[in-house]
Amino acid sequence: MGRAALTRNIAFGIVVVSSLVTVPWIIQVLGGHWYGIWVIVGTLMGYFGVLDFGLVSATVRFLGTNWAEDKQAEIGRVLSTSVYGLFLLSAVALLICAAAWLYAPLLLANSDNIPMLRTVILIIGLNIAISLPASVFQAVLTVQLRYDLIAIATGLQAAIRIGLIYAVLRFGGTIVEIALVTLALNLFAYLLHFAFSIRSLPPGTFSVRNVSNAQLFSLIDFGRFTFLTSIGDILRFRVDVLVIGAAMTSAAAGIYNIGLVLHNMAANVVANIVGGTQPLFAGYYAEDRIDLIREKLLLITRFSTALCCMASGTLIMLAPSFIDIWVGPDFTGAVWPLIILAIVMPLGLSQNAAVQVLYAIAKHRYNAYLTICEAVANVLLSVLLVQYFGLIGIALGTAIPIFVTKTVFLPRYVCTNIDLSIVSYFGAMVLPALKVGVLQAPCAALLILSGIDGFWQMLPVVMCWQLFAGAVLIRFLISEEDYTYISDAVPYVSILRRRKAA
């Protein structure tokens, strides 16, 4: 697990570097207008990713059960049926892509650019159609807990992307060539997943004879609530770009996306550290140890909240100067939307463990419905507020529903189902947030009073302070039990602690 954790973090670092490096290049060569179009089309076509109807998550669940019991016939039935169902959905994706191709002129006022846009739509549509059945091989690696192999594929893909994007743009490439590079790199990752996973599968796993309609209906039945949750996530985080494109301009959509990219990077850093708790809670639930579910939920929530607040503080302090040097002053309009999203980020991410508890105890249906309600509210508020506040209104349209659902509905439902005091649960979020806030305040005051405003001057100050604040928080402001659990959960911290004790 230590090797897998290290590999995942290295791969994630490469992905972050790839995004930070290539985005300014794309903006510089394509311009704000075409970058905005790229963001809008990518967002629109990205919706098709939910066309798996939850089959991939269901495949992981059914495959995991049969894998543990070494039921080779059942493994073949699950995988073959899943591939069959995903191929059918690929055909649906291509039909939707054809409709998008037909209505592409609605996205552009200049008819001369429509052929290029239609070509991009076809390339992205082909990418989505291939990705659906290919995702089965990543599911196999997930069941085997080979996150290190998934990370290797992701890291190689991101590293190669830097060179290819540079080459394409260096020789006058357009949005079409960027789309082709994206398709080629995704195919490369799919082939790696296939090569890594096929070695561990029994002969004859994939066969038409293994396809079962009953199995397909079982997969769909299990995955339908994951599908609803995915729809809600799309409405919460991906529709905003389309609303901006319709209400404002494609360039404004590109500006907002810059803030969204930085927000997602910080959120993924936290998720990469504190994610993967569902197996833990599922194990406790199978043993009927609800007391351990309550105990670990509170502990992980405290840790997640502190980490999220530190990430948010870093974003708020560094984002204005970083955006200026990263993509230029034309994108400073992304700063305030990013700050708003950063403020509510701890409220959402810190409760990821609570969501995983619902999945572990088979109560995830409620989360699906809650996500849909939050998403609908997001869209309605965004459409309303963008007319008065522009990009800030879009960010508020996202932040307000998150605040309501994550403070009123989700905590109460989770606590009720595991017999946990709501006061204890809120205490696990509020107290760490207050502690981190107190630790962040001196750094913010120092930056303001000293007049330091350049990114490279601010970066060492903020990073050194965050290291100091993290050390203080872990050593003096959390309980000894929490400290022991966290250090044991992080492989390399655990090793250092044992060496020190010896």
Short mmCIF file of C-alpha atoms in Angstrom, two decimals:
data_model
loop_
_atom_site.label_atom_id
_atom_site.label_comp_id
_atom_site.label_asym_id
_atom_site.label_seq_id
_atom_site.Cartn_x
_atom_site.Cartn_y
_atom_site.Cartn_z
CA MET A 1 0.00 0.00 0.00
CA GLY A 2 2.92 2.32 0.68
CA ARG A 3 4.22 1.82 -2.86
CA ALA A 4 0.76 2.45 -4.27
CA ALA A 5 0.37 5.63 -2.21
CA LEU A 6 3.74 6.94 -3.36
CA THR A 7 2.99 6.10 -7.01
CA ARG A 8 -0.42 7.79 -6.84
CA ASN A 9 1.05 10.97 -5.41
CA ILE A 10 3.84 11.08 -7.99
CA ALA A 11 1.35 10.53 -10.80
CA PHE A 12 -0.95 13.20 -9.43
CA GLY A 13 1.98 15.61 -9.23
CA ILE A 14 2.74 14.96 -12.90
CA VAL A 15 -0.90 15.59 -13.82
CA VAL A 16 -0.86 18.91 -11.93
CA VAL A 17 2.39 19.99 -13.61
CA SER A 18 0.98 18.98 -17.01
CA SER A 19 -2.11 21.15 -16.49
CA LEU A 20 -0.17 24.11 -15.14
CA VAL A 21 2.26 24.00 -18.06
CA THR A 22 -0.07 23.33 -20.99
CA VAL A 23 -3.00 25.63 -20.16
CA PRO A 24 -0.99 28.87 -20.70
CA TRP A 25 0.38 27.49 -23.96
CA ILE A 26 -3.10 26.68 -25.23
CA ILE A 27 -4.41 30.11 -24.26
CA GLN A 28 -1.45 31.87 -25.85
CA VAL A 29 -1.74 30.07 -29.17
CA LEU A 30 -5.52 29.66 -29.46
CA GLY A 31 -6.52 32.91 -27.74
CA GLY A 32 -9.17 33.46 -25.11
CA HIS A 33 -12.08 32.89 -27.53
CA TRP A 34 -10.99 29.48 -28.80
CA TYR A 35 -9.81 28.40 -25.37
CA GLY A 36 -13.32 29.19 -24.12
CA ILE A 37 -14.79 27.16 -26.99
CA TRP A 38 -12.49 24.28 -26.09
CA VAL A 39 -13.67 24.44 -22.48
CA ILE A 40 -17.35 24.60 -23.48
CA VAL A 41 -17.13 21.71 -25.95
CA GLY A 42 -15.06 19.62 -23.56
CA THR A 43 -17.58 20.29 -20.80
CA LEU A 44 -20.54 19.50 -23.03
CA MET A 45 -19.08 16.26 -24.34
CA GLY A 46 -17.84 15.34 -20.88
CA TYR A 47 -21.47 14.91 -19.87
CA PHE A 48 -21.51 11.73 -21.91
CA GLY A 49 -19.23 10.11 -19.37
CA VAL A 50 -22.28 9.39 -17.22
CA LEU A 51 -23.67 7.21 -19.99
CA ASP A 52 -22.17 4.21 -18.23
CA PHE A 53 -25.36 4.37 -16.08
CA GLY A 54 -23.34 3.29 -13.07
CA LEU A 55 -22.23 0.05 -14.74
CA VAL A 56 -18.57 0.64 -13.96
CA SER A 57 -19.12 1.12 -10.22
CA ALA A 58 -21.45 -1.88 -10.21
CA THR A 59 -18.81 -3.93 -12.03
CA VAL A 60 -16.29 -3.09 -9.31
CA ARG A 61 -18.72 -4.21 -6.61
CA PHE A 62 -19.80 -7.51 -8.25
CA LEU A 63 -16.32 -8.29 -9.50
CA GLY A 64 -14.84 -7.66 -6.05
CA THR A 65 -17.23 -10.10 -4.39
CA ASN A 66 -16.52 -12.88 -6.88
CA TRP A 67 -12.80 -12.16 -6.98
CA ALA A 68 -12.48 -12.66 -3.24
CA GLU A 69 -14.14 -16.07 -3.57
CA ASP A 70 -12.21 -16.97 -6.77
CA LYS A 71 -15.40 -17.67 -8.75
CA GLN A 72 -13.90 -17.65 -12.22
CA ALA A 73 -17.16 -18.39 -14.03
CA GLU A 74 -18.87 -15.47 -12.28
CA ILE A 75 -15.90 -13.19 -13.00
CA GLY A 76 -16.24 -13.99 -16.69
CA ARG A 77 -19.99 -13.39 -16.58
CA VAL A 78 -19.66 -10.01 -14.85
CA LEU A 79 -16.89 -8.73 -17.11
CA SER A 80 -18.37 -9.98 -20.38
CA THR A 81 -21.81 -8.63 -19.53
CA SER A 82 -20.36 -5.30 -18.43
CA VAL A 83 -18.41 -4.92 -21.69
CA TYR A 84 -21.53 -5.85 -23.67
CA GLY A 85 -23.64 -3.27 -21.86
CA LEU A 86 -20.98 -0.56 -22.22
CA PHE A 87 -20.65 -1.25 -25.96
CA LEU A 88 -24.40 -0.68 -26.31
CA LEU A 89 -24.04 2.58 -24.42
CA SER A 90 -21.13 3.54 -26.71
CA ALA A 91 -23.56 3.39 -29.61
CA VAL A 92 -25.89 5.73 -27.71
CA ALA A 93 -22.97 8.09 -27.11
CA LEU A 94 -22.20 8.19 -30.83
CA LEU A 95 -25.83 9.02 -31.61
CA ILE A 96 -25.77 11.90 -29.13
CA CYS A 97 -22.47 13.01 -30.63
CA ALA A 98 -24.14 13.08 -34.05
CA ALA A 99 -26.85 15.34 -32.62
CA ALA A 100 -24.18 17.62 -31.13
CA TRP A 101 -22.48 17.74 -34.55
CA LEU A 102 -25.78 18.73 -36.14
CA TYR A 103 -26.44 21.57 -33.68
CA ALA A 104 -22.84 22.79 -33.45
CA PRO A 105 -23.69 26.13 -35.19
CA LEU A 106 -25.55 27.17 -32.04
CA LEU A 107 -22.21 27.47 -30.24
CA LEU A 108 -20.58 29.81 -32.76
CA ALA A 109 -21.62 33.08 -34.34
CA ASN A 110 -18.94 32.84 -37.06
CA SER A 111 -20.02 30.20 -39.56
CA ASP A 112 -16.47 29.90 -40.95
CA ASN A 113 -15.37 28.12 -37.78
CA ILE A 114 -18.20 25.57 -37.72
CA PRO A 115 -16.34 22.83 -39.70
CA MET A 116 -13.46 22.95 -37.21
CA LEU A 117 -15.85 22.78 -34.27
CA ARG A 118 -17.70 19.82 -35.79
CA THR A 119 -14.43 17.96 -36.27
CA VAL A 120 -13.57 18.48 -32.62
CA ILE A 121 -16.99 17.19 -31.57
CA LEU A 122 -16.51 14.02 -33.62
CA ILE A 123 -13.06 13.37 -32.11
CA ILE A 124 -14.30 13.87 -28.55
CA GLY A 125 -17.37 11.72 -29.27
CA LEU A 126 -15.16 8.90 -30.53
CA ASN A 127 -13.04 9.25 -27.40
CA ILE A 128 -16.11 8.86 -25.18
CA ALA A 129 -17.42 5.87 -27.15
CA ILE A 130 -14.09 4.05 -26.72
CA SER A 131 -13.71 5.01 -23.07
CA LEU A 132 -16.92 3.28 -21.95
CA PRO A 133 -15.97 -0.37 -22.63
CA ALA A 134 -12.29 0.38 -21.92
CA SER A 135 -13.18 1.42 -18.37
CA VAL A 136 -13.79 -2.25 -17.50
CA PHE A 137 -10.03 -2.87 -17.42
CA GLN A 138 -9.47 -0.08 -14.93
CA ALA A 139 -12.24 -1.65 -12.84
CA VAL A 140 -10.25 -4.90 -12.79
CA LEU A 141 -7.17 -3.07 -11.50
CA THR A 142 -9.30 -1.32 -8.89
CA VAL A 143 -10.63 -4.62 -7.56
CA GLN A 144 -7.06 -5.92 -7.35
CA LEU A 145 -6.08 -2.76 -5.44
CA ARG A 146 -3.45 -2.07 -8.10
CA TYR A 147 -3.80 1.68 -7.81
CA ASP A 148 -0.07 1.90 -8.49
CA LEU A 149 -0.57 0.52 -12.03
CA ILE A 150 -3.46 2.93 -12.65
CA ALA A 151 -1.23 5.76 -11.42
CA ILE A 152 1.62 4.69 -13.72
CA ALA A 153 -0.70 4.90 -16.73
CA THR A 154 -2.01 8.29 -15.59
CA GLY A 155 1.47 9.67 -14.91
CA LEU A 156 2.87 8.53 -18.27
CA GLN A 157 -0.15 9.96 -20.05
CA ALA A 158 0.28 13.36 -18.37
CA ALA A 159 4.04 13.47 -18.94
CA ILE A 160 3.76 12.66 -22.64
CA ARG A 161 0.96 15.21 -22.97
CA ILE A 162 3.33 18.06 -22.13
CA GLY A 163 5.63 17.19 -25.02
CA LEU A 164 2.87 16.54 -27.54
CA ILE A 165 0.93 19.69 -26.73
CA TYR A 166 4.12 21.74 -27.01
CA ALA A 167 4.95 20.17 -30.38
CA VAL A 168 1.44 20.69 -31.73
CA LEU A 169 1.26 24.33 -30.67
CA ARG A 170 4.86 25.00 -31.71
CA PHE A 171 3.99 24.12 -35.31
CA GLY A 172 0.78 26.10 -35.47
CA GLY A 173 -1.67 23.50 -34.27
CA THR A 174 -5.35 24.26 -33.78
CA ILE A 175 -8.06 23.01 -31.48
CA VAL A 176 -8.46 19.99 -33.77
CA GLU A 177 -4.87 18.83 -33.22
CA ILE A 178 -5.27 19.29 -29.45
CA ALA A 179 -8.37 17.09 -29.57
CA LEU A 180 -6.44 14.44 -31.54
CA VAL A 181 -3.62 14.50 -28.98
CA THR A 182 -6.18 14.00 -26.21
CA LEU A 183 -7.70 11.04 -28.05
CA ALA A 184 -4.31 9.43 -28.73
CA LEU A 185 -3.18 9.77 -25.12
CA ASN A 186 -6.42 8.34 -23.78
CA LEU A 187 -6.05 5.36 -26.12
CA PHE A 188 -2.52 4.92 -24.79
CA ALA A 189 -3.83 4.84 -21.19
CA TYR A 190 -6.61 2.38 -22.11
CA LEU A 191 -4.07 0.04 -23.71
CA LEU A 192 -1.92 0.17 -20.59
CA HIS A 193 -4.93 -0.69 -18.42
CA PHE A 194 -5.67 -3.62 -20.74
CA ALA A 195 -2.07 -4.86 -20.65
CA PHE A 196 -1.86 -4.56 -16.86
CA SER A 197 -5.17 -6.28 -16.16
CA ILE A 198 -5.45 -9.02 -18.78
CA ARG A 199 -2.57 -11.01 -17.26
CA SER A 200 -4.52 -11.68 -14.08
CA LEU A 201 -7.78 -12.74 -15.75
CA PRO A 202 -8.58 -16.41 -16.37
CA PRO A 203 -8.60 -17.63 -20.01
CA GLY A 204 -11.90 -17.20 -21.79
CA THR A 205 -13.05 -14.41 -19.50
CA PHE A 206 -14.42 -12.32 -22.35
CA SER A 207 -16.87 -14.33 -24.40
CA VAL A 208 -20.27 -13.82 -25.95
CA ARG A 209 -21.39 -16.99 -24.17
CA ASN A 210 -20.72 -15.32 -20.83
CA VAL A 211 -23.11 -12.45 -21.53
CA SER A 212 -26.19 -12.61 -19.30
CA ASN A 213 -29.22 -10.38 -19.48
CA ALA A 214 -30.02 -11.14 -15.84
CA GLN A 215 -26.51 -10.05 -14.87
CA LEU A 216 -26.89 -6.88 -16.91
CA PHE A 217 -30.09 -5.97 -15.08
CA SER A 218 -28.38 -6.65 -11.74
CA LEU A 219 -25.52 -4.32 -12.69
CA ILE A 220 -27.93 -1.60 -13.77
CA ASP A 221 -30.03 -1.98 -10.62
CA PHE A 222 -27.01 -1.52 -8.37
CA GLY A 223 -25.48 1.30 -10.41
CA ARG A 224 -28.59 3.43 -10.90
CA PHE A 225 -28.02 5.52 -7.77
CA THR A 226 -24.37 6.06 -8.70
CA PHE A 227 -25.71 7.25 -12.05
CA LEU A 228 -28.04 9.72 -10.33
CA THR A 229 -25.16 10.99 -8.21
CA SER A 230 -23.03 11.45 -11.34
CA ILE A 231 -25.83 13.44 -12.98
CA GLY A 232 -25.98 15.65 -9.91
CA ASP A 233 -22.21 16.18 -9.92
CA ILE A 234 -22.33 17.22 -13.55
CA LEU A 235 -25.10 19.71 -12.90
CA ARG A 236 -23.23 21.06 -9.86
CA PHE A 237 -19.80 21.55 -11.40
CA ARG A 238 -19.99 21.36 -15.19
CA VAL A 239 -23.14 23.20 -16.22
CA ASP A 240 -21.75 26.50 -14.93
CA VAL A 241 -19.44 26.81 -17.92
CA LEU A 242 -22.37 26.39 -20.32
CA VAL A 243 -24.44 28.94 -18.41
CA ILE A 244 -21.57 31.44 -18.71
CA GLY A 245 -21.17 30.70 -22.41
CA ALA A 246 -24.87 31.31 -23.02
CA ALA A 247 -25.32 34.33 -20.73
CA MET A 248 -21.93 35.99 -21.31
CA THR A 249 -19.19 34.94 -23.77
CA SER A 250 -17.01 31.93 -24.51
CA ALA A 251 -14.01 33.95 -23.27
CA ALA A 252 -15.77 34.44 -19.91
CA ALA A 253 -16.28 30.67 -19.71
CA GLY A 254 -12.54 30.24 -20.18
CA ILE A 255 -11.83 32.73 -17.40
CA TYR A 256 -14.13 30.93 -14.97
CA ASN A 257 -12.59 27.61 -15.93
CA ILE A 258 -9.16 28.84 -14.80
CA GLY A 259 -10.48 29.29 -11.27
CA LEU A 260 -12.25 25.95 -11.49
CA VAL A 261 -9.04 24.19 -12.55
CA LEU A 262 -7.14 25.55 -9.54
CA HIS A 263 -10.00 24.70 -7.19
CA ASN A 264 -10.16 21.13 -8.51
CA MET A 265 -6.40 20.70 -8.18
CA ALA A 266 -6.51 21.66 -4.50
CA ALA A 267 -9.59 19.48 -3.92
CA ASN A 268 -7.93 16.50 -5.60
CA VAL A 269 -4.85 16.89 -3.42
CA VAL A 270 -7.02 16.54 -0.33
CA ALA A 271 -9.10 13.72 -1.83
CA ASN A 272 -5.92 11.88 -2.77
CA ILE A 273 -4.80 11.94 0.87
CA VAL A 274 -8.03 11.20 2.72
CA GLY A 275 -9.92 9.18 0.09
CA GLY A 276 -10.55 5.44 -0.03
CA THR A 277 -12.46 5.15 3.25
CA GLN A 278 -15.41 3.13 1.95
CA PRO A 279 -13.70 -0.30 2.37
CA LEU A 280 -12.85 0.66 5.96
CA PHE A 281 -16.46 1.49 6.85
CA ALA A 282 -17.81 -1.47 4.86
CA GLY A 283 -15.61 -3.81 6.90
CA TYR A 284 -16.85 -2.35 10.17
CA TYR A 285 -20.46 -2.58 8.98
CA ALA A 286 -20.03 -6.24 7.99
CA GLU A 287 -18.75 -6.91 11.51
CA ASP A 288 -21.65 -4.93 12.99
CA ARG A 289 -19.19 -2.51 14.62
CA ILE A 290 -21.22 0.68 14.33
CA ASP A 291 -19.21 2.05 17.25
CA LEU A 292 -16.05 1.90 15.14
CA ILE A 293 -17.85 3.56 12.23
CA ARG A 294 -18.79 6.46 14.52
CA GLU A 295 -15.30 6.70 15.98
CA LYS A 296 -13.43 6.66 12.66
CA LEU A 297 -15.95 8.94 10.97
CA LEU A 298 -15.34 11.63 13.58
CA LEU A 299 -11.59 11.17 13.40
CA ILE A 300 -11.40 11.28 9.60
CA THR A 301 -13.77 14.25 9.51
CA ARG A 302 -11.54 16.18 11.91
CA PHE A 303 -8.45 15.42 9.84
CA SER A 304 -10.19 16.14 6.52
CA THR A 305 -11.56 19.46 7.75
CA ALA A 306 -8.16 20.64 8.95
CA LEU A 307 -6.50 19.62 5.69
CA CYS A 308 -9.24 21.22 3.57
CA CYS A 309 -9.03 24.48 5.50
CA MET A 310 -5.26 24.63 5.02
CA ALA A 311 -5.68 24.00 1.28
CA SER A 312 -8.37 26.70 1.07
CA GLY A 313 -6.21 29.17 2.96
CA THR A 314 -3.32 28.54 0.57
CA LEU A 315 -5.58 29.07 -2.44
CA ILE A 316 -7.03 32.30 -1.11
CA MET A 317 -3.62 33.77 -0.27
CA LEU A 318 -1.77 32.74 -3.44
CA ALA A 319 -4.42 32.55 -6.17
CA PRO A 320 -4.58 36.26 -7.14
CA SER A 321 -0.84 36.59 -7.77
CA PHE A 322 -0.52 33.09 -9.25
CA ILE A 323 -3.27 33.57 -11.84
CA ASP A 324 -1.60 36.80 -12.96
CA ILE A 325 1.75 35.14 -13.71
CA TRP A 326 0.25 31.84 -14.88
CA VAL A 327 -2.20 32.92 -17.57
CA GLY A 328 -1.94 36.72 -17.50
CA PRO A 329 -3.94 39.69 -16.24
CA ASP A 330 -6.80 39.01 -18.68
CA PHE A 331 -7.86 36.12 -16.40
CA THR A 332 -7.91 37.94 -13.07
CA GLY A 333 -11.70 37.75 -13.23
CA ALA A 334 -11.29 34.15 -12.03
CA VAL A 335 -9.97 35.25 -8.63
CA TRP A 336 -13.20 36.05 -6.78
CA PRO A 337 -15.11 32.99 -8.06
CA LEU A 338 -12.14 30.86 -6.97
CA ILE A 339 -12.12 32.45 -3.50
CA ILE A 340 -15.85 31.75 -3.08
CA LEU A 341 -15.41 28.12 -4.12
CA ALA A 342 -12.37 27.80 -1.82
CA ILE A 343 -14.40 29.02 1.15
CA VAL A 344 -17.01 26.27 0.78
CA MET A 345 -14.55 23.57 -0.28
CA PRO A 346 -13.90 22.35 3.30
CA LEU A 347 -17.64 22.03 3.90
CA GLY A 348 -18.02 19.61 1.00
CA LEU A 349 -14.76 17.68 1.06
CA SER A 350 -14.62 17.22 4.82
CA GLN A 351 -17.87 15.25 4.60
CA ASN A 352 -16.64 12.84 1.96
CA ALA A 353 -16.17 10.26 4.72
CA ALA A 354 -19.84 10.68 5.69
CA VAL A 355 -20.85 9.93 2.10
CA GLN A 356 -18.65 6.83 2.13
CA VAL A 357 -20.44 5.69 5.29
CA LEU A 358 -23.75 5.87 3.41
CA TYR A 359 -22.33 3.68 0.64
CA ALA A 360 -20.96 1.22 3.20
CA ILE A 361 -24.31 0.83 4.95
CA ALA A 362 -26.24 0.76 1.64
CA LYS A 363 -27.97 4.10 2.24
CA HIS A 364 -26.42 5.86 -0.75
CA ARG A 365 -29.84 6.36 -2.34
CA TYR A 366 -30.38 9.39 -0.09
CA ASN A 367 -27.07 10.91 -1.22
CA ALA A 368 -28.10 10.47 -4.84
CA TYR A 369 -31.39 12.30 -4.32
CA LEU A 370 -29.70 15.00 -2.24
CA THR A 371 -27.06 15.53 -4.93
CA ILE A 372 -29.75 15.92 -7.59
CA CYS A 373 -31.61 18.50 -5.48
CA GLU A 374 -28.39 20.40 -4.83
CA ALA A 375 -27.57 20.32 -8.54
CA VAL A 376 -30.97 21.65 -9.63
CA ALA A 377 -30.68 24.48 -7.10
CA ASN A 378 -27.19 25.20 -8.42
CA VAL A 379 -28.38 25.54 -12.00
CA LEU A 380 -31.38 27.72 -11.11
CA LEU A 381 -29.35 30.02 -8.87
CA SER A 382 -26.53 30.29 -11.41
CA VAL A 383 -28.94 31.26 -14.20
CA LEU A 384 -30.47 33.89 -11.91
CA LEU A 385 -27.35 35.32 -10.29
CA VAL A 386 -25.18 35.48 -13.41
CA GLN A 387 -27.47 38.24 -14.68
CA TYR A 388 -26.62 40.44 -11.69
CA PHE A 389 -23.14 39.42 -10.56
CA GLY A 390 -21.52 37.77 -13.58
CA LEU A 391 -18.90 35.14 -12.75
CA ILE A 392 -19.26 35.82 -9.02
CA GLY A 393 -22.96 34.97 -9.35
CA ILE A 394 -22.06 31.62 -10.92
CA ALA A 395 -19.75 30.81 -8.00
CA LEU A 396 -22.45 31.83 -5.50
CA GLY A 397 -24.91 29.60 -7.34
CA THR A 398 -22.58 26.68 -6.63
CA ALA A 399 -21.64 27.66 -3.07
CA ILE A 400 -25.10 28.32 -1.61
CA PRO A 401 -26.60 24.85 -2.31
CA ILE A 402 -23.41 23.19 -1.02
CA PHE A 403 -23.71 25.17 2.20
CA VAL A 404 -27.35 24.21 2.70
CA THR A 405 -27.10 20.50 1.91
CA LYS A 406 -23.85 19.99 3.82
CA THR A 407 -25.01 21.79 6.97
CA VAL A 408 -28.70 20.85 7.15
CA PHE A 409 -29.49 17.59 5.37
CA LEU A 410 -26.46 15.32 4.96
CA PRO A 411 -25.12 15.50 8.55
CA ARG A 412 -28.53 14.83 10.09
CA TYR A 413 -29.22 11.81 7.86
CA VAL A 414 -25.81 10.23 8.43
CA CYS A 415 -25.94 10.77 12.19
CA THR A 416 -29.43 9.29 12.41
CA ASN A 417 -28.40 6.10 10.61
CA ILE A 418 -25.36 5.40 12.80
CA ASP A 419 -26.80 6.76 16.05
CA LEU A 420 -24.25 9.57 16.30
CA SER A 421 -24.85 12.85 18.11
CA ILE A 422 -25.22 15.71 15.64
CA VAL A 423 -23.38 17.96 18.10
CA SER A 424 -20.38 15.60 18.08
CA TYR A 425 -20.37 15.50 14.29
CA PHE A 426 -20.50 19.28 13.88
CA GLY A 427 -17.83 19.58 16.54
CA ALA A 428 -15.58 17.40 14.38
CA MET A 429 -15.91 20.00 11.61
CA VAL A 430 -16.15 23.32 13.42
CA LEU A 431 -13.36 22.95 15.98
CA PRO A 432 -10.62 21.97 13.47
CA ALA A 433 -11.76 24.78 11.16
CA LEU A 434 -11.45 27.32 13.98
CA LYS A 435 -8.01 26.02 14.94
CA VAL A 436 -6.75 26.23 11.37
CA GLY A 437 -8.30 29.68 10.99
CA VAL A 438 -6.39 30.93 14.03
CA LEU A 439 -3.17 29.49 12.62
CA GLN A 440 -3.77 31.00 9.15
CA ALA A 441 -4.57 34.52 10.38
CA PRO A 442 -0.97 35.57 11.24
CA CYS A 443 0.26 34.58 7.77
CA ALA A 444 -2.49 36.54 6.04
CA ALA A 445 -1.80 39.55 8.29
CA LEU A 446 1.91 39.34 7.51
CA LEU A 447 1.28 39.40 3.76
CA ILE A 448 -1.09 42.36 4.04
CA LEU A 449 0.99 44.45 6.44
CA SER A 450 4.33 43.78 4.75
CA GLY A 451 3.03 44.70 1.32
CA ILE A 452 4.33 41.50 -0.29
CA ASP A 453 2.25 40.96 -3.40
CA GLY A 454 4.39 39.12 -5.96
CA PHE A 455 3.78 35.39 -6.29
CA TRP A 456 7.40 34.34 -6.01
CA GLN A 457 7.82 36.53 -2.93
CA MET A 458 4.61 35.21 -1.35
CA LEU A 459 5.18 31.54 -2.14
CA PRO A 460 8.06 30.82 0.30
CA VAL A 461 6.32 32.78 3.05
CA VAL A 462 3.05 30.90 2.66
CA MET A 463 4.64 27.47 2.22
CA CYS A 464 6.94 27.84 5.22
CA TRP A 465 4.04 29.06 7.34
CA GLN A 466 1.82 26.18 6.24
CA LEU A 467 4.51 23.66 7.18
CA PHE A 468 4.84 25.33 10.56
CA ALA A 469 1.05 25.48 11.02
CA GLY A 470 0.68 21.84 10.02
CA ALA A 471 3.33 20.77 12.52
CA VAL A 472 1.69 22.78 15.30
CA LEU A 473 -1.75 21.43 14.42
CA ILE A 474 -0.68 17.79 14.34
CA ARG A 475 1.54 17.89 17.40
CA PHE A 476 -0.31 20.16 19.79
CA LEU A 477 -3.88 20.79 18.67
CA ILE A 478 -5.15 17.24 18.07
CA SER A 479 -5.50 14.36 20.47
CA GLU A 480 -2.82 11.71 20.91
CA GLU A 481 -5.25 9.13 19.52
CA ASP A 482 -5.81 11.16 16.36
CA TYR A 483 -2.08 11.70 15.99
CA THR A 484 -1.35 7.99 16.28
CA TYR A 485 -4.07 7.03 13.81
CA ILE A 486 -3.00 9.60 11.21
CA SER A 487 0.65 8.68 11.44
CA ASP A 488 -0.21 4.99 11.09
CA ALA A 489 -2.46 5.71 8.10
CA VAL A 490 0.31 7.53 6.18
CA PRO A 491 2.97 4.91 5.39
CA TYR A 492 6.08 7.08 5.46
CA VAL A 493 5.07 9.03 8.55
CA SER A 494 4.47 5.70 10.27
CA ILE A 495 7.95 4.47 9.35
CA LEU A 496 9.62 7.60 10.68
CA ARG A 497 7.60 7.45 13.91
CA ARG A 498 8.59 3.83 14.54
CA ARG A 499 12.25 4.57 13.85
CA LYS A 500 12.13 7.48 16.26
CA ALA A 501 10.52 5.29 18.94
CA ALA A 502 13.21 2.63 18.44
#
